[in-house]
mmCIF file of C-alpha atoms in Angstrom:
data_model
loop_
_atom_site.group_PDB
_atom_site.id
_atom_site.type_symbol
_atom_site.label_atom_id
_atom_site.label_comp_id
_atom_site.label_asym_id
_atom_site.label_seq_id
_atom_site.Cartn_x
_atom_site.Cartn_y
_atom_site.Cartn_z
ATOM 1 C CA MET E 236 2.087 16.045 -40.848
ATOM 2 C CA ALA E 237 -1.168 16.268 -38.938
ATOM 3 C CA SER E 238 -3.925 18.489 -40.190
ATOM 4 C CA PRO E 239 -4.421 21.860 -38.418
ATOM 5 C CA SER E 240 -7.967 20.870 -37.508
ATOM 6 C CA LEU E 241 -6.635 18.021 -35.313
ATOM 7 C CA GLU E 242 -3.712 19.925 -33.800
ATOM 8 C CA ALA E 243 -5.725 22.879 -32.494
ATOM 9 C CA PRO E 244 -7.977 20.891 -30.160
ATOM 10 C CA LEU E 245 -4.971 19.002 -28.778
ATOM 11 C CA ARG E 246 -3.100 22.220 -27.990
ATOM 12 C CA ASN E 247 -6.088 23.567 -26.067
ATOM 13 C CA ILE E 248 -6.455 20.648 -23.661
ATOM 14 C CA ASP E 249 -5.936 21.825 -20.091
ATOM 15 C CA LEU E 250 -3.976 18.917 -18.609
ATOM 16 C CA PRO E 251 -4.460 19.853 -14.921
ATOM 17 C CA SER E 252 -8.246 19.993 -15.490
ATOM 18 C CA LEU E 253 -8.121 16.690 -17.334
ATOM 19 C CA GLU E 254 -6.132 15.101 -14.498
ATOM 20 C CA THR E 255 -8.591 16.487 -11.953
ATOM 21 C CA SER E 256 -11.511 15.129 -13.959
ATOM 22 C CA LEU E 257 -9.905 11.704 -14.220
ATOM 23 C CA HIS E 258 -9.102 11.719 -10.494
ATOM 24 C CA ASN E 259 -12.706 12.574 -9.701
ATOM 25 C CA ILE E 260 -13.880 9.638 -11.799
ATOM 26 C CA ASP E 261 -11.725 7.338 -9.640
ATOM 27 C CA SER E 262 -12.559 9.141 -6.394
ATOM 28 C CA PRO E 263 -16.152 10.280 -6.172
ATOM 29 C CA SER E 264 -17.001 12.646 -3.363
ATOM 30 C CA LEU E 265 -17.448 11.084 0.042
ATOM 31 C CA SER E 266 -20.583 11.659 2.047
ATOM 32 C CA ALA E 267 -20.019 13.481 5.329
ATOM 33 C CA ALA E 268 -20.616 10.211 7.200
ATOM 34 C CA ASP E 269 -18.112 8.267 5.079
ATOM 35 C CA PHE E 270 -15.547 11.061 5.307
ATOM 36 C CA LYS E 271 -15.832 10.934 9.098
ATOM 37 C CA ILE E 272 -15.247 7.174 9.064
ATOM 38 C CA TYR E 273 -12.316 7.357 6.640
ATOM 39 C CA ASN E 274 -10.755 10.295 8.471
ATOM 40 C CA SER E 275 -11.219 8.930 12.002
ATOM 41 C CA MET E 276 -7.710 7.497 12.354
ATOM 42 C CA ALA E 277 -6.153 10.759 11.149
ATOM 43 C CA GLU E 278 -8.197 12.771 13.650
ATOM 44 C CA HIS E 279 -7.341 10.397 16.477
ATOM 45 C CA MET E 280 -3.653 10.451 15.571
ATOM 46 C CA GLU E 281 -3.653 14.235 15.243
ATOM 47 C CA CYS E 282 -4.783 14.523 18.885
ATOM 48 C CA PHE E 283 -1.768 12.520 20.048
ATOM 49 C CA HIS E 284 0.563 14.363 17.711
ATOM 50 C CA ASN E 285 -0.659 17.759 18.888
ATOM 51 C CA HIS E 286 0.221 16.745 22.432
ATOM 52 C CA PHE E 287 3.755 15.885 21.280
ATOM 53 C CA ARG E 288 4.029 19.175 19.379
ATOM 54 C CA THR E 289 2.933 21.120 22.464
ATOM 55 C CA SER E 290 5.420 19.371 24.740
ATOM 56 C CA TRP E 291 8.236 19.729 22.190
ATOM 57 C CA THR E 292 7.500 23.424 21.723
ATOM 58 C CA LEU E 293 7.516 24.114 25.462
ATOM 59 C CA LEU E 294 10.895 22.379 25.846
ATOM 60 C CA TYR E 295 12.447 23.802 22.681
ATOM 61 C CA ASP E 296 11.279 27.361 23.337
ATOM 62 C CA ALA E 297 12.905 27.204 26.763
ATOM 63 C CA CYS E 298 16.142 26.038 25.171
ATOM 64 C CA GLU E 299 16.067 28.833 22.590
ATOM 65 C CA LYS E 300 15.306 31.495 25.205
ATOM 66 C CA GLY E 301 17.851 30.083 27.633
ATOM 67 C CA ARG E 302 15.342 29.886 30.488
ATOM 68 C CA ARG E 303 12.546 27.649 31.688
ATOM 69 C CA PRO E 304 8.924 28.785 31.428
ATOM 70 C CA THR E 305 7.895 31.157 34.180
ATOM 71 C CA GLY E 306 6.854 29.283 37.302
ATOM 72 C CA MET E 307 8.299 25.939 36.158
ATOM 73 C CA SER E 308 10.952 24.446 38.415
ATOM 74 C CA ILE E 309 13.923 22.525 37.061
ATOM 75 C CA ARG E 310 12.344 19.359 38.412
ATOM 76 C CA GLN E 311 9.056 20.065 36.583
ATOM 77 C CA PHE E 312 10.930 20.922 33.403
ATOM 78 C CA LEU E 313 12.935 17.696 33.503
ATOM 79 C CA TYR E 314 9.777 15.727 34.292
ATOM 80 C CA THR E 315 8.033 17.312 31.282
ATOM 81 C CA GLY E 316 10.938 16.266 29.062
ATOM 82 C CA LEU E 317 11.012 12.731 30.434
ATOM 83 C CA GLN E 318 7.245 12.391 30.051
ATOM 84 C CA PHE E 319 7.607 13.492 26.429
ATOM 85 C CA CYS E 320 10.190 10.734 25.912
ATOM 86 C CA HIS E 321 8.139 8.029 27.622
ATOM 87 C CA GLN E 322 4.888 8.984 25.918
ATOM 88 C CA LEU E 323 6.454 9.168 22.456
ATOM 89 C CA ASP E 324 8.196 5.840 23.001
ATOM 90 C CA MET E 325 4.946 4.213 24.163
ATOM 91 C CA HIS E 326 3.007 5.791 21.286
ATOM 92 C CA HIS E 327 5.453 4.418 18.712
ATOM 93 C CA GLY E 328 5.510 1.025 20.435
ATOM 94 C CA ILE E 329 1.725 0.763 20.179
ATOM 95 C CA GLU E 330 1.768 1.875 16.540
ATOM 96 C CA GLU E 331 4.454 -0.630 15.595
ATOM 97 C CA ALA E 332 2.841 -3.536 17.465
ATOM 98 C CA HIS E 333 -0.858 -2.966 16.807
ATOM 99 C CA ILE E 334 -1.571 -0.322 14.161
ATOM 100 C CA PHE E 335 1.148 -0.450 11.509
ATOM 101 C CA PRO E 336 0.952 -4.235 10.949
ATOM 102 C CA VAL E 337 -2.744 -3.930 10.084
ATOM 103 C CA LEU E 338 -2.191 -0.922 7.847
ATOM 104 C CA ALA E 339 0.828 -2.560 6.194
ATOM 105 C CA THR E 340 -1.353 -5.330 4.780
ATOM 106 C CA LYS E 341 -2.574 -2.841 2.174
ATOM 107 C CA MET E 342 -0.597 0.384 2.568
ATOM 108 C CA PRO E 343 3.028 0.494 1.417
ATOM 109 C CA ALA E 344 3.948 3.463 3.660
ATOM 110 C CA PHE E 345 3.437 1.308 6.758
ATOM 111 C CA LYS E 346 5.544 -1.670 5.697
ATOM 112 C CA LYS E 347 8.774 -2.337 7.561
ATOM 113 C CA GLU E 348 11.797 -0.347 6.434
ATOM 114 C CA LEU E 349 9.701 2.171 4.564
ATOM 115 C CA GLU E 350 9.458 5.836 5.346
ATOM 116 C CA LEU E 351 7.248 5.947 8.456
ATOM 117 C CA LEU E 352 9.090 3.171 10.295
ATOM 118 C CA THR E 353 12.434 4.562 9.162
ATOM 119 C CA GLN E 354 11.360 7.879 10.652
ATOM 120 C CA HIS E 355 10.610 6.112 13.950
ATOM 121 C CA LYS E 356 14.161 4.761 14.007
ATOM 122 C CA GLN E 357 15.664 8.160 13.208
ATOM 123 C CA ILE E 358 13.549 9.822 15.896
ATOM 124 C CA HIS E 359 14.510 7.270 18.519
ATOM 125 C CA ALA E 360 18.224 7.583 17.812
ATOM 126 C CA GLY E 361 17.990 11.217 18.936
ATOM 127 C CA LEU E 362 15.248 10.650 21.503
ATOM 128 C CA ASP E 363 17.351 8.057 23.338
ATOM 129 C CA ASN E 364 20.232 10.524 23.756
ATOM 130 C CA PHE E 365 17.786 13.253 24.792
ATOM 131 C CA GLN E 366 16.253 10.958 27.418
ATOM 132 C CA THR E 367 19.657 9.823 28.715
ATOM 133 C CA TYR E 368 20.673 13.453 29.169
ATOM 134 C CA LEU E 369 17.451 14.338 31.012
ATOM 135 C CA GLU E 370 17.780 11.290 33.259
ATOM 136 C CA ALA E 371 21.367 12.231 34.158
ATOM 137 C CA CYS E 372 20.196 15.755 35.006
ATOM 138 C CA SER E 373 17.337 14.359 37.112
ATOM 139 C CA ARG E 374 19.751 12.169 39.077
ATOM 140 C CA GLY E 375 22.101 15.090 39.629
ATOM 141 C CA GLN E 376 24.850 13.516 37.517
ATOM 142 C CA ARG E 377 24.794 16.450 35.082
ATOM 143 C CA GLU E 378 23.846 20.067 35.313
ATOM 144 C CA LEU E 379 21.002 21.020 32.989
ATOM 145 C CA ARG E 380 22.315 23.248 30.228
ATOM 146 C CA LEU E 381 19.568 24.365 27.898
ATOM 147 C CA SER E 382 22.007 24.913 25.039
ATOM 148 C CA GLU E 383 23.087 21.253 25.288
ATOM 149 C CA LEU E 384 19.469 20.123 25.478
ATOM 150 C CA LYS E 385 18.689 22.170 22.347
ATOM 151 C CA ASP E 386 21.595 20.535 20.508
ATOM 152 C CA LEU E 387 20.156 17.115 21.377
ATOM 153 C CA MET E 388 16.682 18.142 20.249
ATOM 154 C CA ASP E 389 18.084 19.448 16.982
ATOM 155 C CA THR E 390 19.344 15.945 16.140
ATOM 156 C CA PHE E 391 15.810 14.606 15.704
ATOM 157 C CA GLY E 392 13.486 17.611 15.573
ATOM 158 C CA ASP E 393 13.151 17.902 11.815
ATOM 159 C CA VAL E 394 12.367 14.223 11.313
ATOM 160 C CA LEU E 395 9.960 14.229 14.277
ATOM 161 C CA TRP E 396 7.954 17.166 12.933
ATOM 162 C CA ALA E 397 7.905 15.722 9.413
ATOM 163 C CA HIS E 398 6.799 12.373 10.813
ATOM 164 C CA LEU E 399 3.962 13.898 12.835
ATOM 165 C CA SER E 400 2.574 15.421 9.641
ATOM 166 C CA ASP E 401 3.382 12.523 7.273
ATOM 167 C CA GLU E 402 1.657 9.939 9.421
ATOM 168 C CA VAL E 403 -1.558 11.950 9.730
ATOM 169 C CA GLU E 404 -1.525 12.617 5.983
ATOM 170 C CA GLN E 405 -1.245 8.881 5.287
ATOM 171 C CA LEU E 406 -4.210 8.272 7.605
ATOM 172 C CA GLY E 407 -6.366 10.978 6.017
ATOM 173 C CA ALA E 408 -9.677 10.135 4.396
ATOM 174 C CA GLN E 409 -8.566 10.650 0.791
ATOM 175 C CA ASN E 410 -5.663 8.238 1.223
ATOM 176 C CA MET E 411 -7.415 5.652 3.403
ATOM 177 C CA ARG E 412 -10.283 5.298 0.937
ATOM 178 C CA LYS E 413 -7.779 4.084 -1.684
ATOM 179 C CA TYR E 414 -7.044 1.001 0.388
ATOM 180 C CA TRP E 415 -9.979 0.269 2.717
ATOM 181 C CA SER E 416 -13.737 -0.129 2.586
ATOM 182 C CA VAL E 417 -16.004 1.705 5.027
ATOM 183 C CA GLN E 418 -16.617 -1.571 6.849
ATOM 184 C CA GLU E 419 -12.888 -2.263 7.140
ATOM 185 C CA MET E 420 -12.393 1.226 8.549
ATOM 186 C CA LYS E 421 -15.012 0.546 11.196
ATOM 187 C CA ASN E 422 -12.995 -2.506 12.267
ATOM 188 C CA MET E 423 -9.637 -0.737 12.530
ATOM 189 C CA PRO E 424 -7.779 -1.148 15.832
ATOM 190 C CA MET E 425 -7.942 2.560 16.571
#
């Protein structure tokens, strides 16, 4: 049996504070300049992702309300949806060809078949059906029904929104500094 004098100090250790202290030993504060460098990819990506969020929200809100935004023709609405599809597809193509391979050399989240690439595949399964529907409506082969469009968006919306946040979080300064030097960050392809 341990003596009371040894047990008391052990019971009073605040583990969250201890973990925070140990984390701070491994991760000293970044200067403002270094933070900006380490966070640059996250900020850049967030700009693209905010554009996708805005487009998604415009389309999805119309579906939920059962009407297009005031002053937006069917043609403009369909064009907005198709542009969303094309831009997201191009964005993911660039990431997969030029950004993720570099990041994957050190960061497990960007390796093939792991979460971020798996999310891309899940998004595109729904996005492809969404795009096919919009194209058929644009060609006059189908009548646009916002309830049907909403159902298609619901097939990939949750994973898309999670992905938009997860990717930026992975590219944030506190995570990037675990894997890259400041000089390596300056040489990133983005």
